[in-house]
XYZ file of C-alpha atoms in Angstrom:
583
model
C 48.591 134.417 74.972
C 51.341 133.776 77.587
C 49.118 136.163 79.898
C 45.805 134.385 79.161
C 46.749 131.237 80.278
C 48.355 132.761 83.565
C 45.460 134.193 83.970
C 43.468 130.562 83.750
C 45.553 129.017 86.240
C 44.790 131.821 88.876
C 40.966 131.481 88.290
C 41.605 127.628 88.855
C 43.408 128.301 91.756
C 40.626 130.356 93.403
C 37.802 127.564 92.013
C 39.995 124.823 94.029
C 40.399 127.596 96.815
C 36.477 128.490 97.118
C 35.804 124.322 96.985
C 37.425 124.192 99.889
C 36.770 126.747 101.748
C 32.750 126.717 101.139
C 32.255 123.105 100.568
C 34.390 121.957 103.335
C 36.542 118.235 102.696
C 33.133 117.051 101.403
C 33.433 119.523 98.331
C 37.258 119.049 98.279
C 36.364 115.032 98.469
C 34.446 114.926 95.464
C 36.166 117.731 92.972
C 38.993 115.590 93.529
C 37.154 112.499 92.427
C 37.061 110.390 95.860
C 34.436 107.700 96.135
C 33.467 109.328 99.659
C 30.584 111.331 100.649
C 29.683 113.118 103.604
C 31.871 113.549 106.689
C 32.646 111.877 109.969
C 34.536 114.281 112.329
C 37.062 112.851 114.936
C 38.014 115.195 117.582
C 41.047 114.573 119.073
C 42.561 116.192 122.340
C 46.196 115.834 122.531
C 49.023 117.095 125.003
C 50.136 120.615 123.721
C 53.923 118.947 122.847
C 52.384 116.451 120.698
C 49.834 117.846 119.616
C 51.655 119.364 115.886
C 53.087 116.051 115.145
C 48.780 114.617 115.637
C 47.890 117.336 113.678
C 50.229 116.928 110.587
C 50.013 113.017 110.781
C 45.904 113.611 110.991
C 46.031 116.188 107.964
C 47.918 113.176 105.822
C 45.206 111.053 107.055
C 42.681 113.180 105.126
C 44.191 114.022 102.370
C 44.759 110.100 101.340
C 41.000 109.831 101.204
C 40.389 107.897 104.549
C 36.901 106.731 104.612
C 34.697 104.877 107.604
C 31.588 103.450 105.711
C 31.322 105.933 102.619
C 31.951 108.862 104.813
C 35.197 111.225 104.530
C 37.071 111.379 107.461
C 38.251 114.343 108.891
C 40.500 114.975 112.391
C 40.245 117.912 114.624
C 42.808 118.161 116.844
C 42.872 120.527 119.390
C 46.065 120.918 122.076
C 44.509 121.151 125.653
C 46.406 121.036 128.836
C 45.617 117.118 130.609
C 44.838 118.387 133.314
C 42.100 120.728 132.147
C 40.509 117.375 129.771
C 40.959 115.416 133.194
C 39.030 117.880 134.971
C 36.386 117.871 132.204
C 35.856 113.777 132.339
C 35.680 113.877 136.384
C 33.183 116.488 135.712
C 31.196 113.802 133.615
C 31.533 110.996 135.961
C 30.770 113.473 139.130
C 33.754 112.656 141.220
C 36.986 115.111 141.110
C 40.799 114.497 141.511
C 42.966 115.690 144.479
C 44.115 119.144 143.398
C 42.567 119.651 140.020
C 39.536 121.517 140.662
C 36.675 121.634 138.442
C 36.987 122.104 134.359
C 36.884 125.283 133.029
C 33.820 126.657 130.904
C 36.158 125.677 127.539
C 36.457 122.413 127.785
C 35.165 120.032 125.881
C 35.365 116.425 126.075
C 36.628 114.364 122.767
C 36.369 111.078 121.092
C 40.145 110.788 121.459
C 42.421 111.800 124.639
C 45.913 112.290 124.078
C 47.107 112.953 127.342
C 50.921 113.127 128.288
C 50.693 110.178 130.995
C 48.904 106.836 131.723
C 48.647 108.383 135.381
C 45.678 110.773 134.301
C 43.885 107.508 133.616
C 44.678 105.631 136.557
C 43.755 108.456 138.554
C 40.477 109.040 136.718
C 39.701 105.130 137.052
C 40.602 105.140 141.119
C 37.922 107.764 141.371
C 35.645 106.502 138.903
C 35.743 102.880 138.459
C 33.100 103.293 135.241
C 35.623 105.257 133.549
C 36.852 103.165 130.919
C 39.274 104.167 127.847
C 39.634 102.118 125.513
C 43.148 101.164 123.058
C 45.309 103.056 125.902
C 48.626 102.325 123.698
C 51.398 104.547 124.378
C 52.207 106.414 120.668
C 55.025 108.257 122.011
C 57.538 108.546 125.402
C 59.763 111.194 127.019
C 61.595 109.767 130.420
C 61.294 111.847 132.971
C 64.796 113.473 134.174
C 66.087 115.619 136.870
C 67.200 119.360 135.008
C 70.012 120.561 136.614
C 72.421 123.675 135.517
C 75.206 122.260 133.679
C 77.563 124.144 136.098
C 76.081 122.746 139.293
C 75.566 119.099 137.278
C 79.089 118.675 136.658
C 79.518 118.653 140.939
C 77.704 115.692 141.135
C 79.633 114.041 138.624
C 78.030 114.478 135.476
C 77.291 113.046 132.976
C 80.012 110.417 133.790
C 78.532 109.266 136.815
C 75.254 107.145 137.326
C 72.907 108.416 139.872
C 70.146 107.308 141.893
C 66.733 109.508 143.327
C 68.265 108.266 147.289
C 71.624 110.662 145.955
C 68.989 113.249 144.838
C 67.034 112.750 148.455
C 69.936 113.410 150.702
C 70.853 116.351 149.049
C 67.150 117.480 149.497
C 66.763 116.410 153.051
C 70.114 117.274 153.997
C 70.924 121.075 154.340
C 72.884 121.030 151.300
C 71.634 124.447 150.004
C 70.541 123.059 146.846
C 66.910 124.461 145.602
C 64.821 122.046 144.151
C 61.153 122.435 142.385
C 58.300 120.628 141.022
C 55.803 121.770 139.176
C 52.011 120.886 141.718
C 52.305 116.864 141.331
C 48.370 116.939 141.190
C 47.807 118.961 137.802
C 51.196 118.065 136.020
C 52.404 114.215 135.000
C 55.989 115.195 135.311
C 55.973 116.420 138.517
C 54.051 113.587 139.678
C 56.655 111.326 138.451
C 58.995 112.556 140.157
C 57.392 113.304 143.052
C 56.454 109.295 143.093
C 60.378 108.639 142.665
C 61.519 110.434 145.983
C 58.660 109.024 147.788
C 59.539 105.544 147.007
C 63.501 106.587 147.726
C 62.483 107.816 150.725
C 60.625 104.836 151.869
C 62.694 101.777 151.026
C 64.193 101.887 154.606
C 60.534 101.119 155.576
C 59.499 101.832 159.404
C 59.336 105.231 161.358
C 62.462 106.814 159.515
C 61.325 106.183 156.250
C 58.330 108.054 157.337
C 60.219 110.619 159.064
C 62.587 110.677 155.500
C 59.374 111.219 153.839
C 57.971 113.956 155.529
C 60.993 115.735 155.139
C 61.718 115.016 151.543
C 57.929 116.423 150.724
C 58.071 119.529 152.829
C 61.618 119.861 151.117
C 60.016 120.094 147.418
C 57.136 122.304 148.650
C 59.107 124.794 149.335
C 60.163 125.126 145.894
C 56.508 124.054 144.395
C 55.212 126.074 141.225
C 52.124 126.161 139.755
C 52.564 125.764 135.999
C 55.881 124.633 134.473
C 56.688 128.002 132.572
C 56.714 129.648 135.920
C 59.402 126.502 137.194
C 61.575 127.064 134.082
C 62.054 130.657 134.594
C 63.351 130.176 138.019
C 66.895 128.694 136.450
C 69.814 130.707 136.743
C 70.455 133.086 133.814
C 74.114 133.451 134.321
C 76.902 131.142 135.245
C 78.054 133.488 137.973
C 78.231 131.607 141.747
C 75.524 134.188 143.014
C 73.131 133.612 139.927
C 74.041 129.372 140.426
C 73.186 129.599 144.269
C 69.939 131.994 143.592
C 68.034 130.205 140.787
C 66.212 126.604 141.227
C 69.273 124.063 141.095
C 67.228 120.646 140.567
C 63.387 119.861 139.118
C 62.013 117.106 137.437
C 61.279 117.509 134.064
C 60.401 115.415 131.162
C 63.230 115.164 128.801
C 61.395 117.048 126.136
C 60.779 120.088 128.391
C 64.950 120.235 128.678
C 65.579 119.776 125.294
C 62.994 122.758 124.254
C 64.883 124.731 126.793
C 68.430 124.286 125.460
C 67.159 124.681 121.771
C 66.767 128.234 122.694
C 70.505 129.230 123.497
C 70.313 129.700 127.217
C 73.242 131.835 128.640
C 72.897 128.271 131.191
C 72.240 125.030 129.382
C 70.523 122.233 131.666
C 71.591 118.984 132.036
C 69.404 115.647 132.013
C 70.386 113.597 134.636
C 68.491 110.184 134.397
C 68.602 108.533 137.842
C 67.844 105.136 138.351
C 65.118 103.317 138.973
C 63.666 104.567 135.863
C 60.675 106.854 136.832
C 57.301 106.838 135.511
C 57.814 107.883 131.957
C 55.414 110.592 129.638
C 54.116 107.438 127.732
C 51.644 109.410 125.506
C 48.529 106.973 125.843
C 46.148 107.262 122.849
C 42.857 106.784 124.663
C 39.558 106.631 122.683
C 37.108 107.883 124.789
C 34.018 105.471 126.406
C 30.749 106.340 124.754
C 32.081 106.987 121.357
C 30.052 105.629 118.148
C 31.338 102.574 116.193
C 31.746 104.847 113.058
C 34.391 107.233 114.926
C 35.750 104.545 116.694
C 37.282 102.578 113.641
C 38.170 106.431 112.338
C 40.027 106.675 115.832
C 41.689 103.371 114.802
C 42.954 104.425 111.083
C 44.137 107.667 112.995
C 46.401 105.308 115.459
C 48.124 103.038 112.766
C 49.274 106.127 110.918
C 50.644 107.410 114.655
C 52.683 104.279 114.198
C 54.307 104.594 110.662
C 58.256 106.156 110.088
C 57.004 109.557 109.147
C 55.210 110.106 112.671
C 58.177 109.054 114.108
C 60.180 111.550 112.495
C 57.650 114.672 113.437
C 58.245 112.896 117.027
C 61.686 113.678 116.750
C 60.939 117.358 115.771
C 59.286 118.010 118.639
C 61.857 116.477 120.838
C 59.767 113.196 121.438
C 60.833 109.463 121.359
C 58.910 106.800 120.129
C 57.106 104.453 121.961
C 59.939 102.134 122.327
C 62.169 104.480 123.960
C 64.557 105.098 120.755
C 64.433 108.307 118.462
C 64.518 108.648 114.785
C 66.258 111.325 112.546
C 65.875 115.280 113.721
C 66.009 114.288 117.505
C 68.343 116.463 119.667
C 68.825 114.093 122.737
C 71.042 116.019 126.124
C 74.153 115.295 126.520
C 74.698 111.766 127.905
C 70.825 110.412 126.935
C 70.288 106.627 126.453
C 68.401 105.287 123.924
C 66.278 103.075 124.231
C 64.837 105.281 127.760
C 61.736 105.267 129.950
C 60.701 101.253 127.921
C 59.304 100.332 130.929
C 55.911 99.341 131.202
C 52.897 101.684 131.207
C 51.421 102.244 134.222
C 48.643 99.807 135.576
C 45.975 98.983 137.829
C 47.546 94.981 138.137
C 50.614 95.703 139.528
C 52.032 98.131 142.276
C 55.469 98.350 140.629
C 55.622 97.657 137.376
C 58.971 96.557 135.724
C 60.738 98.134 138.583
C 60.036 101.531 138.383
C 60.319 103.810 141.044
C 57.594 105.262 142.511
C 54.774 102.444 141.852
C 52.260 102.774 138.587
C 48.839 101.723 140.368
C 46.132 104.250 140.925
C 46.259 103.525 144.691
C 49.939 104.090 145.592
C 49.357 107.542 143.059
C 46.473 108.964 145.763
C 48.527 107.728 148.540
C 51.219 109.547 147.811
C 49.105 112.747 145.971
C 47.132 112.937 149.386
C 50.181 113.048 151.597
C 51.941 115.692 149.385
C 48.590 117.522 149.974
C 48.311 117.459 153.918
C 52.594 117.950 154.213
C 52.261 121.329 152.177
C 48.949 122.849 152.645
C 48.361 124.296 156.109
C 45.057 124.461 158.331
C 42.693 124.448 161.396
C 41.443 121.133 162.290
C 39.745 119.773 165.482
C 40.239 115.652 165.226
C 38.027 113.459 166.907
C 38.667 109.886 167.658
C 36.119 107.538 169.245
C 37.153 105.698 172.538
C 33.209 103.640 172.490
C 33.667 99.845 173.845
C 34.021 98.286 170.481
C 37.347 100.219 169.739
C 38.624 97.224 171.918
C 38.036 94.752 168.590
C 40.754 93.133 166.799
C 41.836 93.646 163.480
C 43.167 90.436 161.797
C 44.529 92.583 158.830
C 46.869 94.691 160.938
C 48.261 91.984 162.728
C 45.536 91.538 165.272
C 45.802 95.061 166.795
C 42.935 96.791 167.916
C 40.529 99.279 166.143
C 42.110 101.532 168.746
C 45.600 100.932 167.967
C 45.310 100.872 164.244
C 43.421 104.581 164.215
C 45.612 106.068 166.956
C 48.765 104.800 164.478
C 47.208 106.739 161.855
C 46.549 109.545 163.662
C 50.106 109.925 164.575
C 51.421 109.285 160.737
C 49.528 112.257 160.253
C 50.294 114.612 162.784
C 54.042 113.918 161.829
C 52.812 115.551 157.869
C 51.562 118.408 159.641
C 53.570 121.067 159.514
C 54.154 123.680 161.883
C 51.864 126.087 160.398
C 48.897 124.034 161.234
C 46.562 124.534 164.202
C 45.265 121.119 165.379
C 43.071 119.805 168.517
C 42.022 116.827 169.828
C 38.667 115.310 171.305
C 37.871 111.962 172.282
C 34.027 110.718 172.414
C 31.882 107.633 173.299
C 29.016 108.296 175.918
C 29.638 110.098 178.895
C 32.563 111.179 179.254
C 32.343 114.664 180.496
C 29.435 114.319 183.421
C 26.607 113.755 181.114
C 28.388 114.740 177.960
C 29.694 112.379 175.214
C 32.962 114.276 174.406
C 35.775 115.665 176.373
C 38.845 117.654 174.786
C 42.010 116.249 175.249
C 44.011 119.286 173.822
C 42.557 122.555 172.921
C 43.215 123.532 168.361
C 46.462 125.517 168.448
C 49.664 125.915 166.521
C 51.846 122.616 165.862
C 55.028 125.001 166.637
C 54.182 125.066 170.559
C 51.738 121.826 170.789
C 53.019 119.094 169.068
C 54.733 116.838 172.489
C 51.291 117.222 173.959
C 48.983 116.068 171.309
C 51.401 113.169 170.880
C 51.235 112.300 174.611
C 47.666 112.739 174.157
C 47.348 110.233 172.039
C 49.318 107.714 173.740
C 47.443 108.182 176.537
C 43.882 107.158 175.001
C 42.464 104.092 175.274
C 38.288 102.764 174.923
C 35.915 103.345 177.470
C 34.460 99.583 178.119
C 30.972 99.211 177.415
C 30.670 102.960 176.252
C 28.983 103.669 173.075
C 28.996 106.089 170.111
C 27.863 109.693 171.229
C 28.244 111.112 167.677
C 25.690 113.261 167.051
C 25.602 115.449 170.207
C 29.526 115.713 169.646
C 29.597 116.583 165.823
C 27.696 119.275 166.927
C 29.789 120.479 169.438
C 32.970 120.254 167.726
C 31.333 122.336 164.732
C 30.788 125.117 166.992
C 33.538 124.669 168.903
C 35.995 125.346 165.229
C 33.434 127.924 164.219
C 33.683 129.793 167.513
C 37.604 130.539 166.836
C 37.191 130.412 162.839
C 40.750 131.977 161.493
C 40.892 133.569 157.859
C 43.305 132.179 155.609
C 43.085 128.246 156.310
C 40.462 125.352 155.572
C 38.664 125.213 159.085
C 37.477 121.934 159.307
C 36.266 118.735 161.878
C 37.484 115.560 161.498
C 35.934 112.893 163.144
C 36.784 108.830 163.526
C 34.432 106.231 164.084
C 33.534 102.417 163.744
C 29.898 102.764 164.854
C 26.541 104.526 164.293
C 25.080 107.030 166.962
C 23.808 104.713 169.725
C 22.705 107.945 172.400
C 19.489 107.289 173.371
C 19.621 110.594 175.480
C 21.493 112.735 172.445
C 19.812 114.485 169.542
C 18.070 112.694 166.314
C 20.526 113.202 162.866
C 17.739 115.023 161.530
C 18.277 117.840 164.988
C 21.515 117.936 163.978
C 21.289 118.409 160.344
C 19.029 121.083 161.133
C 21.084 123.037 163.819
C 24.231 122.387 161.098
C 22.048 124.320 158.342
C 20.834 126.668 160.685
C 24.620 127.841 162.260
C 26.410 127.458 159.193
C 27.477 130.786 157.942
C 29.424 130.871 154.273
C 31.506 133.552 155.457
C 32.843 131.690 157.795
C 32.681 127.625 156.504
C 33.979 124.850 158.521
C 33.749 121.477 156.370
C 33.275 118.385 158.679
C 34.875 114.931 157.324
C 34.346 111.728 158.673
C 36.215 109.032 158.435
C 34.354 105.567 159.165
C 36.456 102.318 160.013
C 34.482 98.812 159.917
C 31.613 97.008 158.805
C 29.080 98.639 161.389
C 29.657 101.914 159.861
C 26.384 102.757 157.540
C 27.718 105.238 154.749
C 24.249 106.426 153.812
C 23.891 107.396 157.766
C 27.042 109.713 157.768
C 27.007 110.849 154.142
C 23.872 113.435 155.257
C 25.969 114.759 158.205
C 28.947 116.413 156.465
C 27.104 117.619 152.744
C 25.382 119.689 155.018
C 28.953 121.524 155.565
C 30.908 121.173 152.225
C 32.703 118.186 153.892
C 32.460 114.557 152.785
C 32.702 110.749 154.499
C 34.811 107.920 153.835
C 34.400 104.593 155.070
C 36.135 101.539 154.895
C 35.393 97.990 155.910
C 38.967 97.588 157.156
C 40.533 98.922 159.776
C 43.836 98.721 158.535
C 43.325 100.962 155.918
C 42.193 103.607 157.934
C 45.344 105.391 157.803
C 45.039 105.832 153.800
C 41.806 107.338 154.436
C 42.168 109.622 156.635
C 45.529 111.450 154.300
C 42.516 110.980 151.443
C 40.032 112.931 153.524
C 42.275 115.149 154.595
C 43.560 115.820 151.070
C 39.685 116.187 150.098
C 39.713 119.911 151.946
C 38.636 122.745 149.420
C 41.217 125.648 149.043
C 41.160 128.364 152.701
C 38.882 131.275 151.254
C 40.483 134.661 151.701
């Protein structure tokens, strides 16, 4: 008899087991006797590190019977990279973000983003002001921290002593011998953070040595640059010997939950968490319901984000190394050595201020691209042929910038820049208006060639230029030019490329027509050998929908703004806009 009823309870098992498995939640739903019917599927994207505590908290959800208008909820949640969902909404919008590329075939765009950091949003609205998440509240936080072998961490005075990112930048900047990294600020949140942190350290002496301090403090980190963070982590020492130490990466910034996944594995060299002051940018987790998405799965996403607020989501938080959202952490949490709690509580990133509750490294999406496009013209090298317009109305003053001239304010950007280049650029300069050269519009000031041998003379070269008076804008006949001129020496290996500065529209009566040029462009161009041509407008006068023809035709883009003295932000942006050298 015993045997008969054993026997009934396995059949029931495999009834309950086939329910489930054929009918889906639906068939679950109503063999369990809920009052729901149908199903309404959220799909949720969430940061691989959060992404099992979402996933447990979601299955709960379920299996409580939550309902949105008769219909039986039920979560998907999938853990995808940020950058790759990033990617995947630029995609949508049709603009991209400065070192992310395009998405891959895989992704797939869902109701709710869980990304690790408010900054994917900023960056996504800066590029695409239409872009617009809704809830954005942080459900989680991990401060960002400098990692640091406890051997070499302990001879800077930890975790007694309190330290600040200007300590971290001199021992960057000064020949101290110790090897920082940084996962590629542009794809990864923690990297960014910290790359914001040193930036802002490096500037708060403000004139031409806190540009001088940044320059070095980002060609500093690129040496020690990795692509993904499993390939950063690996490069810490494996042995507490003094050659192992002085070998392996001795400093990166981390989020705190990356160190205390690391140390949970018994490494023959713990790290330690140094949290330097200001506070960077923390992983603030923002739960982000996605623009576009139906009323239904909206209030789902909502039920879903109360029960990301309760006790028990805090305490799967702690299991995966996770604070709340308040900076504290709850049972099961396995903080480094010397952590505060509460940590990272400052404000989330935002659009509406600069610097939010003091942070280092300022939370607004401009300051982010700034600071993203200088990283990307200090450590990428190339071949570039700038252009700068010396036409009469260079000679007009710029209220914003303090009354200079147009000529003064681009020249000063110019030279910001040429102090990112590094040596392993090739640069050249031209200078254009109308006649010039005999009956030409353009006349070169200093042939392209390597920064290591030229760098005095295109600096005197610029000092020396000034506006022809009463000269006007030769710009088609000298696009041209300068095209063939790059495409003449074309070098393997870099990101060829014109880039050309003006405040006017073509005014050569004697020159060729834009639709000559566009031609002769399409007609030269050779994919084997690509040279992108960027222009960067400056003033009202410039016409947008005039240059934006000129450098699609080449794979390049134009940027234009209506003042002056922001030219030097978009020049690093077009810069920073240069696809990767082919090979």
């Amino acid at each position: 008899m015993r045997r008969s009823i054993r026997g009934a309870g396995a059949i029931a098992g495999a009834m309950a087991f086939v329910l489930v498995a054929v009918g889906g939640w639906f068939g679950y739903q109503q063999w369990a006797g809920s009052n729901c019917s149908g199903e309404l599927t959220l799909t949720v994207a969430a940061a691989p590190e959060i992404a099992p505590a979402v996933k447990e908290t979601a299955a709960d959800l379920t299996a409580d019977g939550a309902e949105v208008d008769g219909l039986c909820v039920a979560v998907e949640v999938t853990a995808s990279e940020p950058v790759e969902v990033a990617a995947a909404i630029a995609g949508q919008h049709g603009v991209s973000l400065s070192g992310v590329g395009q998405a891959s075939g895989s992704a797939v765009l869902p109701n709710v983003w869980l990304a690790d950091s408010s900054t994917w949003l900023l960056r996504l609205r800066q590029q695409a002001p239409a872009f617009a998440s809704r809830n954005n509240a942080s459900v989680a936080r991990s401060p960002i921290v400098v990692a640091m072998p406890e051997p070499l961490a302990t001879t800077v005075g930890w975790p007694q002593k309190k330290l600040g990112w200007k300590d971290l930048l001199g021992r960057i900047t000064t020949g101290t011998q110790l090897k920082t990294g940084l996962v590629e600020p542009s794809r990864d949140a923690a990297g960014l953070a910290g790359l914001l942190s040193l930036a802002t350290a490096a500037q708060s002496g403000g004139g031409a040595q806190a540009q001088q301090a940044t320059t070095a403090a980002l060609r500093a980190l690129a040496t020690g640059v990795s692509a993904v963070r499993e390939e950063l982590i690996a490069r810490f020492p494996r042995a507490t010997d003094p050659t192992s130490l002085a070998r392996g990466l001795g400093a990166a910034a981390l989020s705190e939950e990356e160190v205390i996944k690391f140390n949970a594995e018994k490494p023959p060299v713990p790290l330690a968490a140094l949290y330097l002051e200001p506070a960077p940018i923390s992983l603030d987790y923002p739960y982000a319901v996605m623009p576009g998405t139906e009323p239904a799965k909206a209030e789902a996403a909502g039920k879903l984000f109360a029960a990301l607020g309760t006790p028990a989501f805090r305490g799967r938080l702690a299991g995966q190394g996770l604070r709340a959202p308040d900076g504290t952490w709850a049972d099961g949490f396995a903080p480094p050595r010397g952590a505060p709690s509460p940590a990272g509580t400052e404000p989330a990133p935002t659009t509406a201020a600069p610097n939010p509750g003091g942070t280092a490294g300022g939370g607004d999406g401009a300051t982010i691209e700034r600071v993203l496009s200088s990283w990307s013209v200090a450590t990428q090298s190339g071949r570039m042929l700038a252009v700068i317009d010396v036409s009469g109305s260079m000679f007009e003053r710029v209220p914003t910038a303090n009354n200079a001239t147009r000529m003064q304010v681009t020249l000063e950007a110019a030279r910001r820049g040429l102090a990112l280049f590094d040596d392993n650029w090739a640069l050249g300069l031209w200078i254009f208006s109308t006649e010039l050269n005999g009956s030409r519009d353009y006349r070169s000031l200093v042939p392209i060639g390597p920064m290591s041998s030229q760098r005095e003379e295109l600096e005197r070269a610029l000092g020396g230029i000034t506006p022809k008076r009463g000269g006007d804008t030769g710009m088609y006949d000298t696009i041209l030019a300068a095209y063939r001129a790059v495409q003449d020496e074309w070098e393997p290996g870099r990101v060829n490329s014109v880039v050309l500065m003006t405040d006017g529209k073509n005014e050569d009566d004697n020159g060729i027509s834009q639709a000559t040029l566009l031609a002769e462009l399409k007609r030269i161009s050779d994919p084997d050998r690509p040279v992108q041509v960027i222009i960067v407008g400056i003033g009202a006068e410039v016409s947008k929908a005039e240059l934006d023809p000129i450098p699609k035709v080449t794979g390049g883009a134009a940027f234009v703004t209506e003042d002056p003295a922001k030219i030097g932000d978009i020049f690093l942006q077009a810069i920073a806009s240069r696809p990767s050298a082919p090979r």
